[in-house]
CSV table of C-alpha atoms in Angstrom, one decimal:
chain,number,residue,atom,x,y,z
A,768,MET,CA,35.6,96.5,39.0
A,769,ARG,CA,32.3,98.2,39.1
A,770,ARG,CA,31.4,97.2,35.7
A,771,VAL,CA,32.1,93.4,36.3
A,772,THR,CA,30.0,93.6,39.3
A,773,GLN,CA,27.3,95.3,37.6
A,774,ASN,CA,27.3,92.6,34.9
A,775,ARG,CA,27.2,89.9,37.1
A,776,MET,CA,24.5,91.4,39.2
A,777,ASP,CA,22.5,91.9,35.9
A,778,TYR,CA,23.1,88.3,35.1
A,779,ASN,CA,22.0,86.8,38.6
A,780,THR,CA,18.8,89.1,38.1
A,781,GLN,CA,18.0,87.8,34.7
A,782,ASN,CA,18.5,84.1,35.9
A,783,LYS,CA,16.3,84.8,38.9
A,784,ILE,CA,13.6,86.6,37.0
A,785,GLY,CA,13.8,83.8,34.3
A,786,ARG,CA,13.3,81.0,36.9
A,787,VAL,CA,9.9,82.4,38.4
A,788,PRO,CA,7.8,81.7,35.2
A,789,LYS,CA,9.6,78.3,34.6
A,790,GLU,CA,8.9,77.3,38.0
A,791,LYS,CA,5.3,78.4,37.6
A,792,MET,CA,5.0,76.5,34.3
A,793,GLU,CA,6.4,73.3,35.8
A,794,LYS,CA,3.8,73.0,38.2
A,795,LYS,CA,1.1,73.0,35.8
A,796,LEU,CA,-0.1,69.5,35.1
A,797,MET,CA,-0.6,69.7,31.3
A,798,HIS,CA,1.0,72.8,30.2
A,799,GLY,CA,4.2,71.9,32.1
A,800,GLN,CA,5.0,68.7,30.5
A,801,TYR,CA,7.2,70.1,28.0
A,802,ILE,CA,9.4,71.9,30.5
A,803,ARG,CA,9.5,68.9,32.8
A,804,ASN,CA,10.7,66.7,29.8
A,805,ILE,CA,13.5,69.0,29.0
A,806,ASP,CA,14.8,68.8,32.5
A,807,ARG,CA,14.1,65.0,33.0
A,808,GLN,CA,16.0,64.3,29.5
A,809,LEU,CA,19.1,66.6,30.2
A,810,ILE,CA,18.1,68.6,27.2
A,811,SER,CA,20.0,71.9,26.5
A,812,GLU,CA,17.4,74.6,27.2
A,813,GLU,CA,19.4,77.4,25.4
A,814,ASP,CA,19.7,75.3,22.2
A,815,THR,CA,16.1,74.0,22.6
A,816,PHE,CA,14.7,77.7,22.6
A,817,LEU,CA,17.2,79.2,20.2
A,818,TRP,CA,14.7,79.4,17.3
A,819,LEU,CA,12.6,81.8,19.3
A,820,SER,CA,15.4,84.5,19.5
A,821,LYS,CA,16.1,84.4,15.9
A,822,GLY,CA,13.0,85.8,14.5
A,823,ASP,CA,12.9,83.6,11.5
A,824,LEU,CA,9.2,82.7,12.0
A,825,LYS,CA,6.0,84.7,11.5
A,826,VAL,CA,4.3,85.6,14.8
A,827,GLU,CA,1.3,83.2,14.1
A,828,THR,CA,3.5,80.3,13.2
A,829,GLU,CA,5.6,80.9,16.3
A,830,SER,CA,2.6,81.1,18.6
A,831,GLU,CA,1.1,77.8,17.0
A,832,ILE,CA,4.4,75.9,17.8
A,833,VAL,CA,4.5,77.2,21.5
A,834,ALA,CA,0.8,76.3,21.8
A,835,ALA,CA,1.6,72.9,20.5
A,836,GLN,CA,4.4,72.5,23.1
A,837,ASP,CA,2.4,73.7,25.8
A,838,GLN,CA,-0.4,70.8,24.9
A,839,ALA,CA,-2.8,73.9,24.4
A,840,LEU,CA,-4.0,73.0,21.0
A,841,GLN,CA,-7.8,72.0,20.6
A,842,THR,CA,-7.5,68.3,20.8
A,843,LYS,CA,-10.1,65.9,22.3
A,844,TYR,CA,-7.8,65.3,25.3
A,845,TYR,CA,-7.5,68.9,26.0
A,846,ALA,CA,-11.2,69.4,25.7
A,847,THR,CA,-12.0,66.7,28.1
A,848,LYS,CA,-9.4,67.0,30.8
A,849,ILE,CA,-9.0,70.8,30.8
A,850,LEU,CA,-12.2,72.3,29.3
A,851,ASN,CA,-14.4,69.5,30.6
A,852,THR,CA,-16.5,69.8,27.4
A,853,GLU,CA,-16.0,66.5,25.7
A,854,THR,CA,-17.1,63.0,27.1
A,855,ASP,CA,-14.5,61.1,25.2
A,856,SER,CA,-10.8,62.0,24.7
A,857,LYS,CA,-10.0,59.1,22.3
A,858,CYS,CA,-8.5,60.1,18.9
A,859,ARG,CA,-11.2,60.9,16.4
A,860,LEU,CA,-9.3,58.9,13.7
A,861,CYS,CA,-8.1,55.8,15.3
A,862,GLN,CA,-10.5,55.6,18.3
A,863,GLN,CA,-7.6,53.8,20.3
A,864,PHE,CA,-5.6,56.2,22.1
A,865,ASP,CA,-6.0,59.7,23.7
A,866,GLU,CA,-5.9,62.6,21.4
A,867,THR,CA,-2.9,64.3,22.6
A,868,ILE,CA,-0.5,66.4,20.7
A,869,ASP,CA,2.2,63.6,21.1
A,870,HIS,CA,-0.1,61.0,19.8
A,871,ILE,CA,-1.0,63.1,16.7
A,872,ILE,CA,2.7,64.2,15.9
A,873,SER,CA,4.5,61.0,16.5
A,874,ALA,CA,2.3,58.1,17.5
A,875,TYR,CA,-0.6,57.8,14.9
A,876,GLN,CA,0.0,54.7,12.9
A,877,LEU,CA,-1.6,55.9,9.6
A,878,LEU,CA,0.7,58.9,9.3
A,879,THR,CA,3.7,56.6,9.9
A,880,LYS,CA,4.3,55.7,6.2
A,881,GLU,CA,3.9,59.1,4.8
A,882,GLN,CA,3.9,62.3,6.8
A,883,TYR,CA,6.2,61.4,9.6
A,884,ILE,CA,8.8,60.1,7.0
A,885,LYS,CA,8.4,63.2,5.0
A,886,ARG,CA,9.0,65.4,8.1
A,887,HIS,CA,12.0,63.2,9.0
A,888,ASP,CA,13.6,63.7,5.7
A,889,GLY,CA,12.9,67.4,5.7
A,890,VAL,CA,14.8,67.8,8.9
A,891,CYS,CA,17.7,65.6,7.5
A,892,ALA,CA,17.7,67.5,4.2
A,893,GLN,CA,18.2,70.8,6.0
A,894,LEU,CA,21.2,69.3,8.0
A,895,HIS,CA,22.6,67.7,4.8
A,896,PHE,CA,22.5,71.1,3.2
A,897,ASN,CA,24.1,72.8,6.1
A,898,ILE,CA,26.9,70.0,6.2
A,899,ARG,CA,27.6,70.7,2.5
A,900,LYS,CA,28.1,74.4,3.1
A,901,GLU,CA,30.3,73.7,5.9
A,902,THR,CA,32.5,71.2,4.2
A,903,GLY,CA,32.8,72.9,0.9
A,904,VAL,CA,30.6,70.8,-1.2
A,905,GLN,CA,29.1,72.8,-3.8
A,906,LEU,CA,25.7,73.9,-3.3
A,907,ASP,CA,23.1,73.4,-6.3
A,908,THR,CA,20.3,75.5,-4.6
A,909,LYS,CA,20.2,78.8,-2.5
A,910,HIS,CA,17.6,77.6,0.1
A,911,TRP,CA,17.7,74.5,2.2
A,912,TYR,CA,14.1,73.8,1.5
A,913,GLU,CA,14.8,73.5,-2.2
A,914,HIS,CA,17.7,71.0,-1.6
A,915,VAL,CA,17.4,67.4,-2.8
A,916,PRO,CA,20.4,65.2,-1.2
A,917,LYS,CA,22.2,63.2,-3.7
A,918,SER,CA,23.4,59.6,-2.6
A,919,VAL,CA,27.0,60.6,-2.7
A,920,GLU,CA,28.8,64.0,-2.9
A,921,THR,CA,32.4,64.9,-2.6
A,922,SER,CA,33.9,68.3,-1.6
A,923,GLN,CA,36.3,70.2,-3.8
A,924,GLY,CA,39.6,68.6,-3.5
A,925,GLY,CA,38.1,65.2,-2.5
A,926,LYS,CA,38.9,65.7,1.3
A,927,ILE,CA,35.3,65.0,2.5
A,928,THR,CA,32.5,62.7,1.0
A,929,ILE,CA,28.9,62.9,2.2
A,930,LEU,CA,26.8,59.8,1.8
A,931,TRP,CA,22.9,60.1,1.9
A,932,ASN,CA,21.0,57.1,3.2
A,933,GLN,CA,23.5,54.6,2.3
A,934,GLN,CA,23.8,51.2,3.6
A,935,VAL,CA,26.9,50.1,5.9
A,936,GLN,CA,28.6,47.0,5.4
A,937,THR,CA,29.2,45.4,8.8
A,938,ASP,CA,31.0,42.1,10.1
A,939,ARG,CA,27.8,41.1,11.8
A,940,THR,CA,24.2,41.4,11.3
A,941,ILE,CA,22.8,44.7,12.1
A,942,LEU,CA,19.2,45.5,11.2
A,943,ASP,CA,19.6,49.3,11.1
A,944,ASN,CA,22.4,49.7,9.1
A,945,LYS,CA,21.4,52.7,6.9
A,946,PRO,CA,22.3,55.9,8.6
A,947,ASP,CA,20.8,59.1,7.5
A,948,ILE,CA,24.0,60.8,6.7
A,949,ILE,CA,27.6,59.7,6.9
A,950,ILE,CA,30.4,62.1,6.6
A,951,ARG,CA,33.8,60.6,5.6
A,952,ASP,CA,37.0,62.4,5.9
A,953,ASN,CA,39.1,60.8,3.3
A,954,GLU,CA,42.4,62.1,4.6
A,955,LYS,CA,41.9,60.9,8.2
A,956,GLY,CA,40.1,57.8,7.3
A,957,THR,CA,37.2,58.4,9.6
A,958,CYS,CA,33.6,58.4,9.5
A,959,MET,CA,30.8,60.4,11.3
A,960,LEU,CA,27.5,58.5,11.3
A,961,ILE,CA,24.4,60.8,11.7
A,962,GLU,CA,21.1,59.3,12.6
A,963,ILE,CA,18.1,61.6,13.2
A,964,ALA,CA,15.0,60.5,15.4
A,965,MET,CA,11.8,62.4,15.1
A,966,SER,CA,9.9,60.4,17.8
A,967,GLY,CA,7.9,61.8,20.6
A,968,ASP,CA,7.8,60.9,24.3
A,969,LYS,CA,5.4,58.2,24.1
A,970,MET,CA,7.2,56.3,21.1
């Protein structure tokens, strides 16, 4: 009984300690945007920050990602609104919108046809690699970042078929009818459609 009470007290204490810096961060006009977005969009905090506890990244890479999430990279918007060192916050390339982190990573039109698609396909390829591993489809590479998805792949025994970027025939016109990944259970006769979005808050 004492152990249960102690564990519960430790858990409550940890939660209370964790809420203090979160509440302080939320109150910050610029650096609190990321935390407020998570709360507003009902996103799982535990899953969102899981990558921070795994230790898969170098310290430098981790700090850059956190800085980007906190809007603390040296953009013109940051220099103008926070540091008060710039007179113009417009993007140095397009000259149309404020040069924010959101604009750079998801709303800059010149990057849409190449870099954004490359990033999107990289995320899809990792998911495709993990799905193959979980469903028993033979892996052709050891690492996910070396993986090049094939259009159609079937697990040993033919139970699962994985389709990559394949058009779906529908009984009515649907413009976006090419999901990123389709997992077809050939025994149950069911399909799971997976569509991955890499847009930012402003898209």
